[in-house]
């Protein structure tokens, strides 16, 4: 079924109100705001009569509430001390900590999760840990609207590049 909100966004020229449309729209709006850090957003819709008997207007009302803000961030490395010291001393690590989008005071926007994880994964990959991974766990205090984030970097083995093979280059010379 087509959402009534598609009319608002301009992707549908005309639509008819069908059973379930409004509840679908309310859920979609709630998810939209939750993903952007507004976990307590309240969304409602009113059906308003118009001068035309076959037409109604819809009034969506959104009370965003207070967003969830990041109170603290912890970055842990699950590795031997020598690996932890080596990685933490790299400019890549310091840059990731300072520039990844989840910073204390910022809104806990779900769309920034991937970018934050990729910043720390890049630290591992660019420093010899091709099979490293990063986990992010969050704890949300809904009374205070605060989140505590815990990044866990798991470097995995230190690897070196061995033989490099190139295949599928039928039309372009192998000379670089």
GROMACS .gro file of C-alpha atoms in nm:
model
  176
    1UNK     CA    1   0.000   0.000   0.000
    2UNK     CA    2   0.109   0.351  -0.082
    3UNK     CA    3   0.164   0.582   0.214
    4UNK     CA    4  -0.040   0.902   0.231
    5UNK     CA    5   0.286   1.080   0.315
    6UNK     CA    6   0.411   1.013  -0.037
    7UNK     CA    7   0.167   1.283  -0.144
    8UNK     CA    8   0.341   1.527   0.091
    9UNK     CA    9   0.682   1.441  -0.050
   10UNK     CA   10   0.556   1.486  -0.407
   11UNK     CA   11   0.603   1.127  -0.523
   12UNK     CA   12   0.229   1.074  -0.584
   13UNK     CA   13  -0.005   1.319  -0.757
   14UNK     CA   14  -0.333   1.200  -0.606
   15UNK     CA   15  -0.427   0.942  -0.348
   16UNK     CA   16  -0.729   0.805  -0.172
   17UNK     CA   17  -0.747   0.747   0.201
   18UNK     CA   18  -0.745   0.374   0.267
   19UNK     CA   19  -0.769   0.165   0.580
   20UNK     CA   20  -0.429   0.151   0.750
   21UNK     CA   21  -0.272   0.445   0.566
   22UNK     CA   22  -0.271   0.679   0.864
   23UNK     CA   23  -0.134   0.424   1.112
   24UNK     CA   24   0.138   0.337   0.859
   25UNK     CA   25   0.228   0.705   0.828
   26UNK     CA   26   0.232   0.757   1.205
   27UNK     CA   27   0.465   0.460   1.248
   28UNK     CA   28   0.693   0.580   0.966
   29UNK     CA   29   0.717   0.927   1.122
   30UNK     CA   30   0.787   0.781   1.467
   31UNK     CA   31   1.067   0.566   1.325
   32UNK     CA   32   1.204   0.864   1.134
   33UNK     CA   33   1.231   1.074   1.451
   34UNK     CA   34   1.359   0.785   1.667
   35UNK     CA   35   1.638   0.722   1.414
   36UNK     CA   36   1.739   1.086   1.450
   37UNK     CA   37   1.764   1.073   1.828
   38UNK     CA   38   1.413   1.181   1.923
   39UNK     CA   39   1.305   0.866   2.104
   40UNK     CA   40   1.011   1.032   2.277
   41UNK     CA   41   0.864   1.205   1.972
   42UNK     CA   42   0.486   1.197   1.963
   43UNK     CA   43   0.312   1.198   1.629
   44UNK     CA   44  -0.057   1.240   1.564
   45UNK     CA   45  -0.282   1.304   1.269
   46UNK     CA   46  -0.617   1.480   1.238
   47UNK     CA   47  -0.858   1.439   0.951
   48UNK     CA   48  -1.000   1.780   0.862
   49UNK     CA   49  -1.312   1.826   0.650
   50UNK     CA   50  -1.294   2.054   0.348
   51UNK     CA   51  -1.551   2.233   0.131
   52UNK     CA   52  -1.543   1.936  -0.106
   53UNK     CA   53  -1.739   1.634   0.012
   54UNK     CA   54  -1.498   1.385  -0.148
   55UNK     CA   55  -1.185   1.542   0.000
   56UNK     CA   56  -1.026   1.575   0.343
   57UNK     CA   57  -0.708   1.742   0.460
   58UNK     CA   58  -0.464   1.572   0.692
   59UNK     CA   59  -0.285   1.759   0.967
   60UNK     CA   60   0.019   1.576   1.106
   61UNK     CA   61   0.140   1.714   1.438
   62UNK     CA   62   0.483   1.625   1.570
   63UNK     CA   63   0.604   1.693   1.921
   64UNK     CA   64   0.973   1.608   1.892
   65UNK     CA   65   1.035   1.606   2.265
   66UNK     CA   66   1.389   1.619   2.401
   67UNK     CA   67   1.651   1.438   2.192
   68UNK     CA   68   1.883   1.175   2.334
   69UNK     CA   69   2.226   1.335   2.361
   70UNK     CA   70   2.557   1.158   2.397
   71UNK     CA   71   2.692   1.198   2.748
   72UNK     CA   72   3.008   0.992   2.717
   73UNK     CA   73   3.209   0.780   2.478
   74UNK     CA   74   3.447   0.501   2.568
   75UNK     CA   75   3.679   0.344   2.313
   76UNK     CA   76   3.831   0.012   2.416
   77UNK     CA   77   4.079  -0.209   2.235
   78UNK     CA   78   4.054  -0.581   2.294
   79UNK     CA   79   4.418  -0.667   2.231
   80UNK     CA   80   4.751  -0.716   2.411
   81UNK     CA   81   4.896  -0.401   2.566
   82UNK     CA   82   5.164  -0.366   2.297
   83UNK     CA   83   4.898  -0.361   2.021
   84UNK     CA   84   4.682  -0.117   2.219
   85UNK     CA   85   4.975   0.122   2.267
   86UNK     CA   86   5.079   0.097   1.901
   87UNK     CA   87   4.729   0.166   1.766
   88UNK     CA   88   4.650   0.445   2.013
   89UNK     CA   89   4.973   0.622   1.915
   90UNK     CA   90   4.876   0.642   1.546
   91UNK     CA   91   4.744   0.964   1.393
   92UNK     CA   92   4.462   0.752   1.243
   93UNK     CA   93   4.335   0.660   1.590
   94UNK     CA   94   4.348   1.016   1.723
   95UNK     CA   95   4.174   1.146   1.410
   96UNK     CA   96   3.898   0.884   1.437
   97UNK     CA   97   3.833   0.968   1.802
   98UNK     CA   98   3.820   1.341   1.729
   99UNK     CA   99   3.627   1.340   1.400
  100UNK     CA  100   3.382   1.047   1.408
  101UNK     CA  101   3.028   1.190   1.427
  102UNK     CA  102   2.932   1.062   1.773
  103UNK     CA  103   3.073   1.322   2.009
  104UNK     CA  104   2.970   1.415   2.366
  105UNK     CA  105   2.681   1.660   2.354
  106UNK     CA  106   2.565   1.563   2.006
  107UNK     CA  107   2.229   1.403   1.934
  108UNK     CA  108   2.235   1.022   1.909
  109UNK     CA  109   2.144   1.009   1.539
  110UNK     CA  110   2.112   0.649   1.416
  111UNK     CA  111   2.217   0.748   1.067
  112UNK     CA  112   2.565   0.831   1.193
  113UNK     CA  113   2.628   0.487   1.344
  114UNK     CA  114   2.776   0.339   1.028
  115UNK     CA  115   3.008   0.637   0.973
  116UNK     CA  116   3.138   0.610   1.330
  117UNK     CA  117   3.199   0.235   1.299
  118UNK     CA  118   3.374   0.285   0.965
  119UNK     CA  119   3.607   0.548   1.114
  120UNK     CA  120   3.734   0.302   1.375
  121UNK     CA  121   3.740   0.008   1.131
  122UNK     CA  122   3.961   0.220   0.903
  123UNK     CA  123   4.206   0.267   1.193
  124UNK     CA  124   4.243  -0.109   1.222
  125UNK     CA  125   4.266  -0.177   0.849
  126UNK     CA  126   4.517   0.100   0.779
  127UNK     CA  127   4.742  -0.023   1.059
  128UNK     CA  128   4.782  -0.387   0.961
  129UNK     CA  129   4.462  -0.543   1.097
  130UNK     CA  130   4.273  -0.637   0.780
  131UNK     CA  131   4.035  -0.867   0.968
  132UNK     CA  132   3.962  -0.630   1.254
  133UNK     CA  133   3.610  -0.545   1.362
  134UNK     CA  134   3.436  -0.281   1.571
  135UNK     CA  135   3.132  -0.318   1.797
  136UNK     CA  136   2.924  -0.034   1.932
  137UNK     CA  137   2.706  -0.078   2.236
  138UNK     CA  138   2.492   0.197   2.380
  139UNK     CA  139   2.324   0.248   2.712
  140UNK     CA  140   2.042   0.501   2.718
  141UNK     CA  141   1.920   0.676   3.031
  142UNK     CA  142   1.568   0.766   2.916
  143UNK     CA  143   1.495   0.973   3.226
  144UNK     CA  144   1.789   1.204   3.161
  145UNK     CA  145   1.779   1.166   2.779
  146UNK     CA  146   2.146   1.069   2.774
  147UNK     CA  147   2.340   0.795   2.600
  148UNK     CA  148   2.669   0.634   2.693
  149UNK     CA  149   2.851   0.477   2.398
  150UNK     CA  150   3.109   0.201   2.415
  151UNK     CA  151   3.316   0.127   2.103
  152UNK     CA  152   3.509  -0.198   2.120
  153UNK     CA  153   3.786  -0.236   1.863
  154UNK     CA  154   3.892  -0.595   1.803
  155UNK     CA  155   4.206  -0.580   1.590
  156UNK     CA  156   4.246  -0.948   1.508
  157UNK     CA  157   4.581  -1.068   1.373
  158UNK     CA  158   4.844  -0.833   1.237
  159UNK     CA  159   4.885  -0.917   0.867
  160UNK     CA  160   5.124  -0.834   0.587
  161UNK     CA  161   5.042  -0.829   0.215
  162UNK     CA  162   5.167  -1.134   0.029
  163UNK     CA  163   5.141  -1.200  -0.343
  164UNK     CA  164   4.916  -0.966  -0.540
  165UNK     CA  165   4.724  -1.106  -0.837
  166UNK     CA  166   4.510  -0.919  -1.087
  167UNK     CA  167   4.249  -1.092  -1.302
  168UNK     CA  168   3.994  -0.979  -1.557
  169UNK     CA  169   4.214  -0.717  -1.719
  170UNK     CA  170   4.177  -0.829  -2.082
  171UNK     CA  171   4.157  -0.481  -2.238
  172UNK     CA  172   4.396  -0.280  -2.022
  173UNK     CA  173   4.770  -0.334  -1.990
  174UNK     CA  174   4.904  -0.479  -1.664
  175UNK     CA  175   5.179  -0.214  -1.663
  176UNK     CA  176   5.091   0.048  -1.407
   0.00000   0.00000   0.00000
